[in-house]
């Protein structure tokens, strides 16, 4: 992907002035004070128009040169992923949940969510694991404070 950057540099004022003077001089030379034949007048008019066309092309070319299009490759900044030995200590914050049957004031990290979002759930310390009854079946979770004490971080990804 390339990002285009146009530099809008105006034509310098002295170029405009010179162009105006040259165009006026060509226009004035087309008129002669002495009467001439029609064939010579037509030839002079055609020559004057050709010269004006050439000058116009030169002026346009100069304008195009002033507005050069600069292209640079667009490289979005993407941070490198952490190596697995470091990334395994980053736990997803979306797995921290409130389980009312476990405690009225404490949260746990759900084991099912960790299995889906984390991938290293089987390597978490067993000392932080909590099993509780939710009224239908036994549920398993991990205490966030215990995990933090053992070097794990809860991060938003």
mmCIF file of C-alpha atoms in Angstrom:
data_model
loop_
_atom_site.group_PDB
_atom_site.id
_atom_site.type_symbol
_atom_site.label_atom_id
_atom_site.label_comp_id
_atom_site.label_asym_id
_atom_site.label_seq_id
_atom_site.Cartn_x
_atom_site.Cartn_y
_atom_site.Cartn_z
ATOM 1 C CA UNK A 1 0.000 0.000 0.000
ATOM 2 C CA UNK A 2 1.273 3.413 -0.887
ATOM 3 C CA UNK A 3 0.085 6.673 0.523
ATOM 4 C CA UNK A 4 0.170 9.607 -1.900
ATOM 5 C CA UNK A 5 1.280 12.966 -0.641
ATOM 6 C CA UNK A 6 0.815 15.941 -2.938
ATOM 7 C CA UNK A 7 2.801 19.056 -2.365
ATOM 8 C CA UNK A 8 0.788 22.078 -3.423
ATOM 9 C CA UNK A 9 3.443 24.611 -4.224
ATOM 10 C CA UNK A 10 2.169 27.691 -6.024
ATOM 11 C CA UNK A 11 3.926 28.915 -9.146
ATOM 12 C CA UNK A 12 6.378 31.562 -8.133
ATOM 13 C CA UNK A 13 5.169 35.145 -8.817
ATOM 14 C CA UNK A 14 8.084 35.987 -11.128
ATOM 15 C CA UNK A 15 7.114 33.075 -13.418
ATOM 16 C CA UNK A 16 3.586 34.435 -13.739
ATOM 17 C CA UNK A 17 4.951 37.877 -14.555
ATOM 18 C CA UNK A 18 7.328 36.553 -17.223
ATOM 19 C CA UNK A 19 4.545 34.477 -18.777
ATOM 20 C CA UNK A 20 2.289 37.539 -18.914
ATOM 21 C CA UNK A 21 5.000 39.679 -20.577
ATOM 22 C CA UNK A 22 5.826 37.020 -23.200
ATOM 23 C CA UNK A 23 2.144 36.468 -24.024
ATOM 24 C CA UNK A 24 1.574 40.220 -24.378
ATOM 25 C CA UNK A 25 4.647 40.591 -26.598
ATOM 26 C CA UNK A 26 3.467 37.824 -28.907
ATOM 27 C CA UNK A 27 -0.013 39.297 -29.064
ATOM 28 C CA UNK A 28 1.341 42.751 -29.917
ATOM 29 C CA UNK A 29 3.708 41.458 -32.614
ATOM 30 C CA UNK A 30 0.752 39.918 -34.397
ATOM 31 C CA UNK A 31 -0.575 43.379 -35.190
ATOM 32 C CA UNK A 32 1.372 45.371 -37.677
ATOM 33 C CA UNK A 33 1.015 49.065 -38.368
ATOM 34 C CA UNK A 34 1.606 48.728 -42.071
ATOM 35 C CA UNK A 35 -1.158 47.269 -44.189
ATOM 36 C CA UNK A 36 -0.265 43.818 -45.476
ATOM 37 C CA UNK A 37 -1.772 41.250 -47.722
ATOM 38 C CA UNK A 38 -4.334 38.815 -46.381
ATOM 39 C CA UNK A 39 -2.055 35.830 -46.936
ATOM 40 C CA UNK A 40 0.647 37.319 -44.727
ATOM 41 C CA UNK A 41 -1.885 38.226 -41.990
ATOM 42 C CA UNK A 42 -3.256 34.685 -41.879
ATOM 43 C CA UNK A 43 0.262 33.265 -41.694
ATOM 44 C CA UNK A 44 1.174 35.675 -38.881
ATOM 45 C CA UNK A 45 -1.981 34.809 -36.932
ATOM 46 C CA UNK A 46 -1.352 31.068 -37.304
ATOM 47 C CA UNK A 47 2.287 31.483 -36.268
ATOM 48 C CA UNK A 48 1.226 33.568 -33.259
ATOM 49 C CA UNK A 49 -1.329 30.933 -32.202
ATOM 50 C CA UNK A 50 1.281 28.182 -32.539
ATOM 51 C CA UNK A 51 3.745 30.143 -30.395
ATOM 52 C CA UNK A 52 1.028 30.804 -27.799
ATOM 53 C CA UNK A 53 0.228 27.069 -27.731
ATOM 54 C CA UNK A 54 3.889 26.213 -27.201
ATOM 55 C CA UNK A 55 4.206 28.778 -24.396
ATOM 56 C CA UNK A 56 1.031 27.437 -22.786
ATOM 57 C CA UNK A 57 2.436 23.896 -22.915
ATOM 58 C CA UNK A 58 5.696 25.080 -21.318
ATOM 59 C CA UNK A 59 3.819 26.900 -18.538
ATOM 60 C CA UNK A 60 1.657 23.816 -17.865
ATOM 61 C CA UNK A 61 4.757 21.620 -17.772
ATOM 62 C CA UNK A 62 6.347 23.971 -15.220
ATOM 63 C CA UNK A 63 3.215 23.846 -13.081
ATOM 64 C CA UNK A 64 3.215 20.050 -13.185
ATOM 65 C CA UNK A 65 6.855 20.014 -12.075
ATOM 66 C CA UNK A 66 6.034 22.184 -9.038
ATOM 67 C CA UNK A 67 3.319 19.787 -7.856
ATOM 68 C CA UNK A 68 5.266 16.583 -7.747
ATOM 69 C CA UNK A 69 3.549 13.568 -6.340
ATOM 70 C CA UNK A 70 5.636 11.901 -3.663
ATOM 71 C CA UNK A 71 4.805 8.320 -2.772
ATOM 72 C CA UNK A 72 6.110 6.523 0.261
ATOM 73 C CA UNK A 73 5.248 3.027 1.376
ATOM 74 C CA UNK A 74 2.693 3.052 4.175
ATOM 75 C CA UNK A 75 3.869 0.867 7.041
ATOM 76 C CA UNK A 76 1.301 0.741 9.824
ATOM 77 C CA UNK A 77 2.783 0.311 13.265
ATOM 78 C CA UNK A 78 1.985 -3.139 14.525
ATOM 79 C CA UNK A 79 3.636 -4.222 17.749
ATOM 80 C CA UNK A 80 5.346 -7.567 17.627
ATOM 81 C CA UNK A 81 3.534 -10.324 19.497
ATOM 82 C CA UNK A 82 5.070 -11.458 22.733
ATOM 83 C CA UNK A 83 6.935 -14.761 22.683
ATOM 84 C CA UNK A 84 4.907 -17.670 24.076
ATOM 85 C CA UNK A 85 7.030 -17.941 27.230
ATOM 86 C CA UNK A 86 6.026 -14.356 28.110
ATOM 87 C CA UNK A 87 2.509 -14.313 26.635
ATOM 88 C CA UNK A 88 1.448 -17.247 28.775
ATOM 89 C CA UNK A 89 1.520 -14.930 31.808
ATOM 90 C CA UNK A 90 -1.046 -12.552 30.256
ATOM 91 C CA UNK A 91 -4.561 -13.626 31.210
ATOM 92 C CA UNK A 92 -7.568 -12.173 29.310
ATOM 93 C CA UNK A 93 -9.542 -9.688 31.407
ATOM 94 C CA UNK A 94 -12.816 -10.785 29.808
ATOM 95 C CA UNK A 95 -12.593 -14.048 31.787
ATOM 96 C CA UNK A 96 -12.877 -12.278 35.161
ATOM 97 C CA UNK A 97 -16.475 -12.879 36.202
ATOM 98 C CA UNK A 98 -18.699 -12.602 39.200
ATOM 99 C CA UNK A 99 -20.169 -15.906 40.409
ATOM 100 C CA UNK A 100 -22.804 -15.153 43.078
ATOM 101 C CA UNK A 101 -22.836 -18.753 44.393
ATOM 102 C CA UNK A 102 -19.088 -18.567 45.107
ATOM 103 C CA UNK A 103 -18.955 -15.247 46.959
ATOM 104 C CA UNK A 104 -21.001 -12.083 47.247
ATOM 105 C CA UNK A 105 -17.976 -9.805 46.911
ATOM 106 C CA UNK A 106 -15.229 -11.717 45.048
ATOM 107 C CA UNK A 107 -14.673 -12.516 41.390
ATOM 108 C CA UNK A 108 -13.117 -15.538 39.741
ATOM 109 C CA UNK A 109 -11.594 -16.322 36.393
ATOM 110 C CA UNK A 110 -13.868 -18.875 34.721
ATOM 111 C CA UNK A 111 -12.163 -22.058 33.567
ATOM 112 C CA UNK A 112 -14.305 -22.423 30.428
ATOM 113 C CA UNK A 113 -13.487 -18.904 29.283
ATOM 114 C CA UNK A 114 -9.797 -19.465 29.968
ATOM 115 C CA UNK A 115 -9.862 -22.641 27.879
ATOM 116 C CA UNK A 116 -11.341 -20.746 24.926
ATOM 117 C CA UNK A 117 -9.441 -17.447 25.192
ATOM 118 C CA UNK A 118 -6.150 -18.323 26.850
ATOM 119 C CA UNK A 119 -4.871 -21.730 25.750
ATOM 120 C CA UNK A 120 -2.545 -22.377 28.715
ATOM 121 C CA UNK A 121 -5.290 -23.101 31.275
ATOM 122 C CA UNK A 122 -3.816 -26.507 32.061
ATOM 123 C CA UNK A 123 -0.570 -24.835 33.244
ATOM 124 C CA UNK A 124 -2.209 -22.514 35.801
ATOM 125 C CA UNK A 125 -1.241 -23.237 39.420
ATOM 126 C CA UNK A 126 -3.556 -25.672 41.188
ATOM 127 C CA UNK A 127 -3.177 -23.662 44.400
ATOM 128 C CA UNK A 128 -5.271 -20.877 42.791
ATOM 129 C CA UNK A 129 -8.014 -23.233 41.599
ATOM 130 C CA UNK A 130 -11.385 -23.071 43.371
ATOM 131 C CA UNK A 131 -14.239 -25.561 43.015
ATOM 132 C CA UNK A 132 -17.722 -24.497 44.111
ATOM 133 C CA UNK A 133 -21.346 -25.621 43.741
ATOM 134 C CA UNK A 134 -23.547 -23.305 41.701
ATOM 135 C CA UNK A 135 -26.827 -25.049 42.544
ATOM 136 C CA UNK A 136 -26.774 -27.410 39.556
ATOM 137 C CA UNK A 137 -23.198 -28.661 39.278
ATOM 138 C CA UNK A 138 -19.654 -28.094 40.436
ATOM 139 C CA UNK A 139 -17.883 -25.185 38.765
ATOM 140 C CA UNK A 140 -14.166 -24.452 38.633
ATOM 141 C CA UNK A 141 -12.513 -21.057 38.620
ATOM 142 C CA UNK A 142 -9.243 -19.391 39.559
ATOM 143 C CA UNK A 143 -8.720 -16.637 42.125
ATOM 144 C CA UNK A 144 -7.297 -13.540 40.358
ATOM 145 C CA UNK A 145 -5.370 -12.330 43.427
ATOM 146 C CA UNK A 146 -3.628 -15.695 43.775
ATOM 147 C CA UNK A 147 -2.694 -15.685 40.076
ATOM 148 C CA UNK A 148 -1.316 -12.137 40.352
ATOM 149 C CA UNK A 149 0.841 -13.189 43.310
ATOM 150 C CA UNK A 150 2.347 -15.924 41.120
ATOM 151 C CA UNK A 151 3.350 -13.525 38.298
ATOM 152 C CA UNK A 152 0.292 -13.588 36.046
ATOM 153 C CA UNK A 153 -1.147 -10.370 34.612
ATOM 154 C CA UNK A 154 -4.753 -9.667 33.688
ATOM 155 C CA UNK A 155 -4.691 -7.720 30.397
ATOM 156 C CA UNK A 156 -7.216 -6.328 27.979
ATOM 157 C CA UNK A 157 -6.450 -7.630 24.495
#
